[in-house]
Amino acid sequence: MRRRILVLMFICLVPFRFSHAQEAMRELKKPEPPHPIDPSPNRPRTAAEDEKLKCMFQLCTLTKPHGTGVDRSLHLFDDKRWSLAPEVLTPGLKDGKIDLHAEPGFRPLASSHFYTARDAEKARLGRLNRENPGMQRVKVELQLGDFAHRYVVYSGELGPDIYSGNDVAALIRTLHSQVELESSPIVMEFEGFTEKEERAFTTEFSVQHQLIDRRGHFNFWVHPSFADKEVLSDYRSTAIVLERVVVKRELRTGEREPRWGSLMQFAARAGDLFGMRKLWVQVWFDRRSLNEEFLTACLWPWLPNPRMAGESAEQMVERSRKQLKANHPDLSDREMEVAIRSEFSNTGLGELFIRKEPAGE
Amino acid sequence: MNDPAEKPYCIAFGIPTTRQEFIRSQAASESDYSKRWLGGWGQYRAQFVSDLEIVAPDMEHAGVELVRGLRVGKLSSLFFNRRVVVLFSHWAGDKVEFFDGMASVEIIMAEIPAGYDGVLDLCVCHPIALVEKLLARRPAYLVKYLRQEAAPHYWLYFYRDIFRYMSAQNVDYLKAFEVIAKAHITLGRSSEDGT
């Protein structure tokens, strides 16, 4: 009898709970209203931004927005706000042949995004060449002086340099002007950068966590602003580098203004991935200025950081203290002060100066 | 390793700077430093490696070659055409830790070229035995060292600022060291006065 009562109670309660769960699910599925984005870089991401972030490069279930992606605002590169509409060029497999085509939507990334055959890359480049007969290739060369970096852009033919100087924003602007003038894309390739600098560049640009997973399972792309440091370390150790960037301008049917895009080719240079994996990622903007800004920010790690140029010793030290404090929040100001003084007094610096300037001088 | 002449300064790490190195080091019988981190990689990363990741790009821009996983046999190659070489490692017993094990003072001394006339910065806790023997040779190079145990994460930021200042102002290591140290002291005093 007791058991029957219990069973009856269970039967009565379960539908009630299920209906609650269904309500909760409906609540979850409700689209979130658009909201203004807090510009502070350290604020927690909202669920909507998380979703947008995932959609940037991968895992996406949202449909592609109309226009050129101005509604996909994300905070990238510190406190800058970017409007991105990435397209991933996905090599599909048809009848055993690799068929490369642009996927304008946000389909989930899979390992197929990485070319495993060199023919695939050739096919991609062949198509680009066919579609853009006037396309030019330029080399961006880094020339190291004693302490100053200088960038020289040239077309590989005899003639004046397209750009020479250390202002990467001006470099990018010059290339965009050339694209506008010639109405053809420009392919930027890179010379004179060390492997570390290339890696730093790519690391800044984007991070794929599972690239070193040899089983062929890949996670998703995230911008380093959102990546944790362990992910960055993994990424660095796989030596993924950016091989080339195509700067493009395109007027689509039915639209008045052209859109601007950056098509980037990444390649692995480490271990058994060497020479095997290629990834093309394309980002479109609705304005030239945004594409310029985006590429300038991508090249940031190759530059002496303009934000830090011309800093006084006090400013450098102040920045270091802030970073130290932020990275070790358990450290009190007093503890930090004592530790810094202790570290300096721990050196043989005084003796060092004496040895450097012998008595009598 | 890249061409040693590529950058004028170098910081070479005998202690782990990546997870893989840390794990390898913990398993190696001839290493000491990583075993002191009772909280394992997570603790080590939070207390040291995360700071290195912060300062590394600026250091590289300032002309510093960061050499990770330094093997004792590679030490001599670091000095070629370098104005400053920082050995960032750990002292235990009477030996310095390298990626491939502990090296005695004699082995290390044999690796330092006699003709080197830059700065050798020993960011190693109290390497006094090594310093005494180095100075006894009356070397052409300057030796900077720490008399007691060091807090490595602080030094990463110090070095970042020192090399950046050298690079920006084209001054030598000692001058930059002096300026950065004074800036810290001044800033510390002013914040104390403020509070």
XYZ file of C-alpha atoms in Angstrom:
556
model
C 0.000 0.000 0.000
C 2.772 2.359 1.008
C 4.640 1.581 -2.204
C 1.517 2.303 -4.280
C 1.113 5.682 -2.628
C 4.721 6.477 -3.401
C 4.303 5.439 -7.042
C 1.167 7.595 -7.366
C 2.964 10.580 -5.863
C 5.835 10.083 -8.318
C 3.474 9.914 -11.306
C 1.821 13.169 -10.196
C 5.063 14.990 -9.603
C 7.066 13.994 -12.679
C 4.952 15.738 -15.341
C 4.954 18.821 -13.148
C 8.754 18.816 -13.004
C 9.061 18.034 -16.700
C 6.796 20.920 -17.552
C 8.994 23.163 -15.418
C 12.050 21.932 -17.237
C 10.378 22.573 -20.575
C 9.550 26.101 -19.479
C 13.137 26.589 -18.447
C 14.322 25.329 -21.827
C 11.995 27.743 -23.579
C 13.434 30.512 -21.478
C 16.913 29.467 -22.470
C 16.014 29.401 -26.142
C 14.602 32.901 -26.116
C 16.886 35.174 -28.121
C 18.676 37.689 -26.011
C 17.892 41.302 -26.726
C 20.679 43.360 -28.246
C 22.665 45.200 -25.633
C 25.344 47.857 -25.597
C 28.842 46.464 -25.100
C 30.818 47.594 -22.128
C 34.124 48.760 -23.591
C 36.286 47.800 -20.612
C 38.636 45.007 -21.718
C 38.451 42.960 -18.530
C 34.728 42.775 -18.158
C 33.250 39.265 -18.202
C 31.782 38.180 -21.510
C 28.053 37.845 -21.810
C 26.464 34.664 -23.092
C 25.600 36.441 -26.326
C 29.203 37.501 -26.807
C 30.359 33.991 -26.055
C 28.125 32.768 -28.806
C 29.373 35.430 -31.167
C 32.915 34.583 -30.291
C 32.341 30.941 -31.048
C 30.724 31.957 -34.275
C 33.676 33.947 -35.362
C 35.677 31.000 -36.422
C 33.766 27.837 -35.720
C 31.051 25.948 -33.913
C 28.328 28.152 -35.037
C 24.659 27.640 -35.337
C 23.637 31.196 -36.094
C 22.669 32.122 -39.590
C 24.815 34.562 -41.440
C 23.710 38.112 -40.889
C 22.781 40.396 -43.711
C 25.294 42.901 -44.874
C 28.917 42.591 -44.078
C 28.886 41.755 -40.468
C 28.612 45.101 -38.787
C 26.280 43.467 -36.325
C 28.986 41.118 -35.121
C 30.862 43.437 -32.861
C 33.581 41.934 -30.803
C 36.256 43.344 -28.640
C 39.565 42.488 -30.116
C 43.010 43.819 -29.595
C 42.626 45.345 -26.197
C 39.893 47.875 -26.139
C 39.205 48.214 -29.820
C 35.885 47.215 -31.193
C 35.840 45.378 -34.465
C 33.092 44.429 -36.758
C 33.897 41.114 -38.277
C 32.272 38.752 -40.645
C 34.700 35.922 -41.109
C 34.394 33.392 -43.830
C 36.250 30.168 -43.660
C 37.376 28.683 -46.907
C 36.617 25.049 -46.623
C 38.028 22.426 -48.885
C 35.302 19.895 -49.477
C 35.909 16.418 -50.764
C 34.065 15.464 -53.944
C 34.719 12.195 -55.717
C 38.079 11.990 -54.087
C 39.077 15.413 -55.359
C 39.429 18.411 -53.168
C 37.036 21.106 -54.163
C 37.860 24.436 -52.621
C 35.129 26.914 -52.117
C 34.311 29.804 -49.856
C 31.832 29.113 -47.153
C 30.133 32.412 -46.502
C 28.366 31.160 -43.401
C 29.613 29.976 -40.088
C 29.697 26.268 -40.465
C 31.410 24.286 -37.774
C 35.124 23.992 -38.256
C 36.465 20.556 -38.786
C 39.838 19.162 -39.594
C 38.977 19.526 -43.260
C 39.752 23.190 -42.917
C 43.355 22.205 -42.862
C 44.688 21.223 -46.195
C 46.352 17.888 -46.008
C 47.441 17.863 -49.616
C 49.635 20.359 -51.313
C 47.415 20.140 -54.376
C 44.670 21.757 -52.367
C 46.762 24.804 -51.767
C 47.741 24.949 -55.411
C 44.090 24.765 -56.362
C 43.266 27.612 -54.036
C 46.052 29.769 -55.363
C 45.165 28.832 -58.933
C 41.629 29.972 -58.417
C 42.730 33.212 -56.839
C 45.025 33.851 -59.754
C 42.354 33.113 -62.334
C 39.803 35.330 -60.676
C 42.230 38.187 -60.207
C 44.466 38.461 -63.270
C 45.884 41.789 -62.091
C 46.802 40.516 -58.641
C 50.237 41.584 -57.462
C 52.548 39.985 -54.981
C 54.569 42.144 -52.653
C 57.192 41.263 -50.110
C 57.129 42.884 -46.719
C 60.688 42.745 -45.530
C 61.838 43.431 -42.021
C 65.233 45.051 -41.861
C 66.843 45.145 -38.467
C 69.110 48.009 -37.623
C 71.034 48.169 -34.403
C 67.855 48.722 -32.466
C 65.340 50.058 -34.953
C 63.066 47.996 -37.154
C 62.369 49.105 -40.686
C 59.864 47.665 -43.114
C 60.403 47.689 -46.831
C 57.614 46.694 -49.191
C 58.568 45.883 -52.748
C 57.034 44.043 -55.630
C 59.981 41.850 -56.439
C 60.674 43.685 -59.647
C 63.169 46.421 -60.262
C 61.641 49.691 -59.261
C 61.078 51.938 -56.316
C 59.957 50.499 -53.010
C 56.227 50.682 -52.452
C 56.855 51.567 -48.837
C 59.855 52.035 -46.613
C 59.707 53.052 -42.972
C 58.714 51.844 -39.554
C 55.082 52.873 -39.445
C 53.069 49.770 -40.087
C 49.795 51.678 -40.214
C 51.199 53.733 -43.084
C 52.423 50.545 -44.722
C 48.956 49.012 -44.599
C 47.346 52.252 -45.786
C 49.707 52.363 -48.766
C 48.801 48.825 -49.763
C 45.098 49.542 -49.463
C 45.485 52.623 -51.659
C 47.225 50.471 -54.216
C 44.417 47.909 -54.111
C 41.912 50.725 -54.595
C 43.891 52.215 -57.440
C 44.559 49.001 -59.299
C 41.231 47.345 -58.408
C 43.128 44.111 -57.845
C 44.102 42.280 -54.704
C 47.601 42.363 -53.306
C 49.296 39.377 -51.763
C 51.618 40.220 -48.903
C 54.401 37.803 -48.142
C 56.947 38.197 -45.435
C 60.701 38.201 -45.515
C 63.358 38.696 -42.934
C 61.228 37.862 -39.941
C 62.607 35.320 -37.561
C 60.558 32.278 -36.799
C 59.848 33.675 -33.362
C 58.526 36.919 -34.751
C 56.328 35.060 -37.187
C 55.051 32.955 -34.378
C 54.401 35.968 -32.209
C 52.435 37.487 -35.040
C 50.298 34.446 -35.512
C 49.824 34.003 -31.820
C 48.510 37.496 -31.563
C 46.248 36.943 -34.458
C 44.457 33.837 -33.433
C 44.790 30.702 -31.453
C 43.649 27.224 -32.089
C 43.856 25.160 -29.009
C 43.868 21.655 -30.324
C 46.128 22.080 -33.271
C 48.691 19.814 -31.708
C 46.149 17.078 -31.234
C 47.516 14.452 -33.597
C 44.259 12.562 -33.716
C 42.825 15.187 -35.960
C 40.329 16.573 -33.493
C 40.212 20.303 -33.376
C 38.538 22.622 -31.030
C 37.888 26.148 -32.075
C 39.563 29.375 -32.863
C 39.628 32.091 -30.292
C 41.203 35.453 -30.264
C 44.150 35.673 -27.872
C 42.372 38.376 -25.899
C 40.171 35.577 -24.679
C 42.667 32.753 -24.656
C 44.253 31.628 -21.466
C 48.007 31.600 -21.218
C 48.360 27.859 -21.427
C 46.612 27.915 -24.767
C 48.996 30.596 -25.957
C 51.956 28.479 -24.892
C 50.606 25.484 -26.755
C 50.062 27.585 -29.808
C 53.536 29.006 -29.707
C 55.086 25.583 -29.339
C 53.414 24.322 -32.520
C 55.012 27.083 -34.544
C 51.981 28.008 -36.548
C 52.829 30.938 -38.738
C 51.085 33.229 -41.122
C 52.495 32.713 -44.575
C 50.638 35.308 -46.584
C 47.829 37.825 -46.509
C 45.712 38.796 -49.474
C 44.210 42.273 -49.249
C 41.022 42.360 -51.305
C 38.324 44.767 -52.342
C 35.102 43.463 -53.772
C 31.912 45.035 -55.056
C 29.138 42.528 -54.817
C 26.050 42.502 -56.946
C 23.345 44.741 -55.612
C 25.610 46.649 -53.287
C 26.823 50.187 -53.726
C 29.900 50.162 -51.554
C 32.696 47.637 -51.915
C 33.693 45.479 -49.008
C 37.268 44.960 -47.920
C 38.776 41.693 -46.888
C 41.886 40.057 -45.567
C 42.507 36.496 -46.594
C 45.142 34.864 -44.451
C 46.985 31.644 -44.986
C 48.386 29.904 -41.952
C 50.799 27.004 -41.975
C 52.302 24.686 -39.408
C 56.047 24.573 -39.233
C 56.686 22.144 -36.458
C 56.909 18.422 -36.027
C 54.952 16.107 -38.226
C 52.585 18.906 -39.187
C 55.383 20.578 -41.067
C 54.404 21.429 -44.581
C 51.175 19.537 -44.208
C 48.622 21.787 -42.691
C 47.359 24.908 -44.307
C 44.487 27.011 -43.177
C 42.844 29.875 -44.961
C 40.799 32.329 -42.971
C 39.011 35.235 -44.519
C 37.690 38.288 -42.744
C 35.486 40.868 -44.448
C 34.781 44.415 -43.382
C 32.313 46.873 -44.734
C 34.836 49.701 -44.702
C 38.408 50.071 -45.860
C 39.390 51.757 -42.616
C 38.329 48.713 -40.604
C 40.355 46.367 -42.746
C 43.338 48.672 -42.415
C 42.920 48.835 -38.686
C 42.550 45.090 -38.450
C 45.701 44.319 -40.404
C 47.661 46.978 -38.577
C 46.704 45.358 -35.311
C 47.692 41.965 -36.683
C 51.144 43.271 -37.452
C 51.434 44.815 -34.026
C 53.724 42.184 -32.492
C 56.317 42.812 -35.167
C 56.573 46.398 -34.163
C 58.169 48.205 -31.328
C 54.946 48.791 -29.475
C 53.908 52.374 -30.220
C 52.084 52.531 -26.925
C 55.382 51.954 -25.202
C 57.624 53.982 -27.445
C 59.063 57.059 -25.806
C 58.217 55.910 -22.303
C 60.362 57.242 -19.512
C 62.015 54.887 -17.038
C 59.374 55.836 -14.473
C 56.581 54.963 -16.889
C 58.191 51.615 -17.705
C 58.550 50.828 -14.041
C 55.030 51.897 -13.271
C 53.696 49.623 -15.996
C 55.745 46.710 -14.682
C 54.467 47.226 -11.184
C 50.904 47.275 -12.421
C 51.391 44.105 -14.445
C 53.133 42.397 -11.563
C 50.309 43.357 -9.243
C 47.669 42.243 -11.717
C 49.386 38.909 -12.221
C 49.892 38.361 -8.487
C 46.774 39.834 -6.911
C 47.639 38.302 -3.546
C 50.610 40.646 -3.304
C 50.003 43.718 -1.188
C 51.560 47.052 -2.148
C 53.722 46.933 0.918
C 54.936 43.391 0.224
C 55.759 44.315 -3.332
C 57.683 47.379 -2.230
C 59.726 45.445 0.296
C 60.411 42.682 -2.218
C 61.563 45.085 -4.927
C 63.986 46.832 -2.616
C 65.231 43.530 -1.301
C 65.880 42.263 -4.829
C 67.874 45.331 -5.761
C 69.891 45.299 -2.578
C 70.509 41.608 -3.245
C 72.641 42.460 -6.273
C 76.316 43.181 -6.314
C 75.469 46.296 -8.222
C 77.375 48.671 -5.983
C 80.496 46.557 -6.242
C 79.945 46.333 -9.938
C 80.102 50.093 -10.355
C 83.243 50.228 -8.284
C 84.897 47.582 -10.446
C 83.799 49.384 -13.576
C 85.406 52.645 -12.483
C 88.635 51.790 -10.638
C 89.872 54.121 -7.898
C 91.880 57.053 -9.138
C 89.757 57.649 -12.215
C 69.083 27.906 -32.009
C 69.079 31.074 -34.055
C 72.214 32.839 -35.079
C 73.675 34.023 -31.781
C 74.653 37.345 -33.288
C 71.069 38.109 -34.231
C 70.257 40.056 -31.090
C 72.656 41.907 -28.818
C 71.277 40.610 -25.532
C 70.345 37.197 -24.327
C 68.501 35.670 -21.408
C 69.113 31.943 -21.211
C 66.910 29.818 -18.994
C 68.342 26.766 -17.305
C 65.087 26.315 -15.435
C 61.846 25.240 -17.153
C 59.794 27.800 -19.035
C 57.161 25.525 -20.540
C 54.924 22.789 -19.240
C 56.782 20.152 -21.188
C 60.109 21.266 -19.760
C 58.651 21.405 -16.276
C 57.286 17.871 -16.437
C 60.518 16.571 -17.892
C 62.466 18.362 -15.211
C 60.360 16.901 -12.415
C 61.024 13.432 -13.692
C 64.749 13.960 -14.176
C 66.904 12.818 -11.306
C 69.497 15.500 -11.998
C 67.230 18.494 -11.670
C 66.255 20.304 -8.534
C 64.304 23.484 -9.117
C 60.993 22.162 -10.407
C 60.811 19.674 -7.542
C 60.661 22.550 -5.099
C 57.332 23.641 -6.515
C 55.050 21.494 -4.441
C 51.985 22.804 -6.253
C 53.341 21.432 -9.522
C 52.997 23.027 -12.920
C 49.920 25.046 -11.985
C 51.742 26.808 -9.201
C 54.912 27.257 -11.235
C 52.984 28.655 -14.158
C 51.088 31.097 -11.961
C 54.174 32.239 -10.103
C 56.705 32.419 -12.890
C 55.813 31.301 -16.412
C 52.783 33.597 -16.695
C 55.048 36.563 -15.954
C 57.497 35.385 -18.571
C 54.703 35.253 -21.144
C 53.832 38.863 -20.303
C 57.327 40.244 -20.701
C 58.639 38.016 -23.499
C 57.285 39.970 -26.522
C 58.638 43.281 -25.232
C 61.977 41.728 -24.473
C 62.237 40.298 -27.953
C 61.393 43.679 -29.438
C 64.077 45.249 -27.317
C 66.695 42.966 -28.865
C 66.736 40.175 -26.296
C 67.084 36.601 -27.454
C 65.219 34.336 -25.055
C 66.927 30.971 -24.973
C 64.787 28.325 -23.361
C 65.909 24.902 -22.223
C 69.563 25.890 -22.058
C 71.983 22.982 -22.134
C 75.359 23.486 -20.543
C 77.127 22.603 -23.784
C 75.393 25.509 -25.502
C 76.468 28.088 -22.964
C 79.625 29.148 -24.802
C 77.694 29.907 -28.003
C 75.635 32.538 -26.210
C 78.538 34.896 -25.768
C 79.375 35.418 -29.408
C 78.723 39.055 -30.328
C 76.532 39.602 -27.287
C 76.734 42.636 -25.071
C 74.810 41.106 -22.203
C 74.213 37.473 -21.328
C 71.833 36.694 -18.479
C 71.973 33.192 -17.091
C 68.578 32.696 -15.492
C 68.762 29.570 -13.420
C 68.983 27.871 -10.059
C 71.845 27.101 -7.732
C 71.873 23.920 -5.656
C 74.798 22.539 -3.731
C 77.700 23.970 -5.666
C 76.125 23.574 -9.087
C 73.926 25.503 -11.499
C 70.901 23.905 -13.079
C 70.671 23.470 -16.839
C 68.096 21.736 -18.972
C 70.336 18.669 -19.168
C 71.269 18.558 -15.521
C 73.391 20.292 -12.914
C 76.759 21.718 -13.931
C 79.688 22.405 -11.655
C 81.488 25.720 -11.388
C 84.434 24.290 -13.333
C 82.271 23.176 -16.229
C 80.544 26.548 -16.410
C 83.808 28.460 -16.267
C 85.170 26.420 -19.131
C 82.148 27.478 -21.210
C 82.695 31.219 -20.806
C 85.055 32.525 -23.498
C 88.095 34.248 -22.040
C 87.847 37.090 -24.551
C 84.265 38.007 -23.702
C 84.036 41.648 -22.648
C 80.341 42.229 -22.161
C 78.212 41.670 -19.074
C 77.530 38.296 -17.514
C 74.466 38.565 -15.337
C 73.982 35.594 -13.061
C 70.333 35.590 -12.142
C 70.960 32.563 -10.007
C 70.397 32.446 -6.265
C 73.626 33.169 -4.355
C 76.162 31.744 -6.836
C 78.993 33.102 -4.703
C 81.364 30.191 -5.305
C 81.055 30.698 -9.038
C 81.403 34.480 -8.795
C 84.551 34.234 -6.682
C 86.213 31.942 -9.175
C 85.145 34.062 -12.121
C 86.441 37.258 -10.556
C 89.692 35.572 -9.571
C 90.420 35.280 -13.274
C 90.199 39.083 -13.587
C 87.905 38.753 -16.576
C 87.305 41.425 -19.174
C 83.591 41.025 -18.656
C 81.489 42.367 -15.803
C 79.695 39.977 -13.508
C 76.393 40.862 -11.942
C 75.038 38.439 -9.396
C 72.638 37.978 -6.519
C 73.920 37.384 -3.032
C 70.849 35.651 -1.747
C 67.808 33.835 -3.037
C 66.101 35.660 -5.869
C 62.420 36.130 -6.643
C 62.513 35.233 -10.332
C 59.212 36.816 -11.341
C 60.377 40.238 -10.157
C 63.529 39.887 -12.188
C 61.623 39.213 -15.358
C 60.044 42.660 -15.122
C 63.318 44.289 -14.088
C 65.064 42.807 -17.094
C 62.260 43.791 -19.426
C 62.588 47.424 -18.325
C 66.373 47.395 -18.305
C 66.635 46.056 -21.843
C 63.895 48.325 -23.105
C 65.654 51.294 -21.600
C 68.960 50.234 -23.114
C 67.325 49.814 -26.472
C 65.453 53.117 -26.339
C 68.222 55.281 -24.908
C 71.221 53.463 -26.348
C 72.931 53.265 -22.983
C 74.924 50.422 -21.486
C 73.622 47.802 -19.140
C 74.919 49.340 -15.960
C 73.434 52.722 -16.726
C 70.074 51.179 -17.559
C 70.193 49.076 -14.408
C 70.919 52.132 -12.326
C 68.124 54.177 -13.922
C 65.526 51.444 -13.564
C 66.535 50.685 -9.975
C 66.328 54.372 -9.089
C 62.956 54.669 -10.804
C 61.657 51.813 -8.653
C 62.988 53.368 -5.485
C 61.583 56.791 -6.375
C 58.201 55.371 -7.283
C 58.134 53.308 -4.104
C 58.914 56.333 -1.978
C 56.346 58.509 -3.666
C 53.645 55.873 -3.203
C 54.628 55.584 0.469
C 54.439 59.357 0.826
C 51.081 59.289 -0.868
C 49.778 56.761 1.606
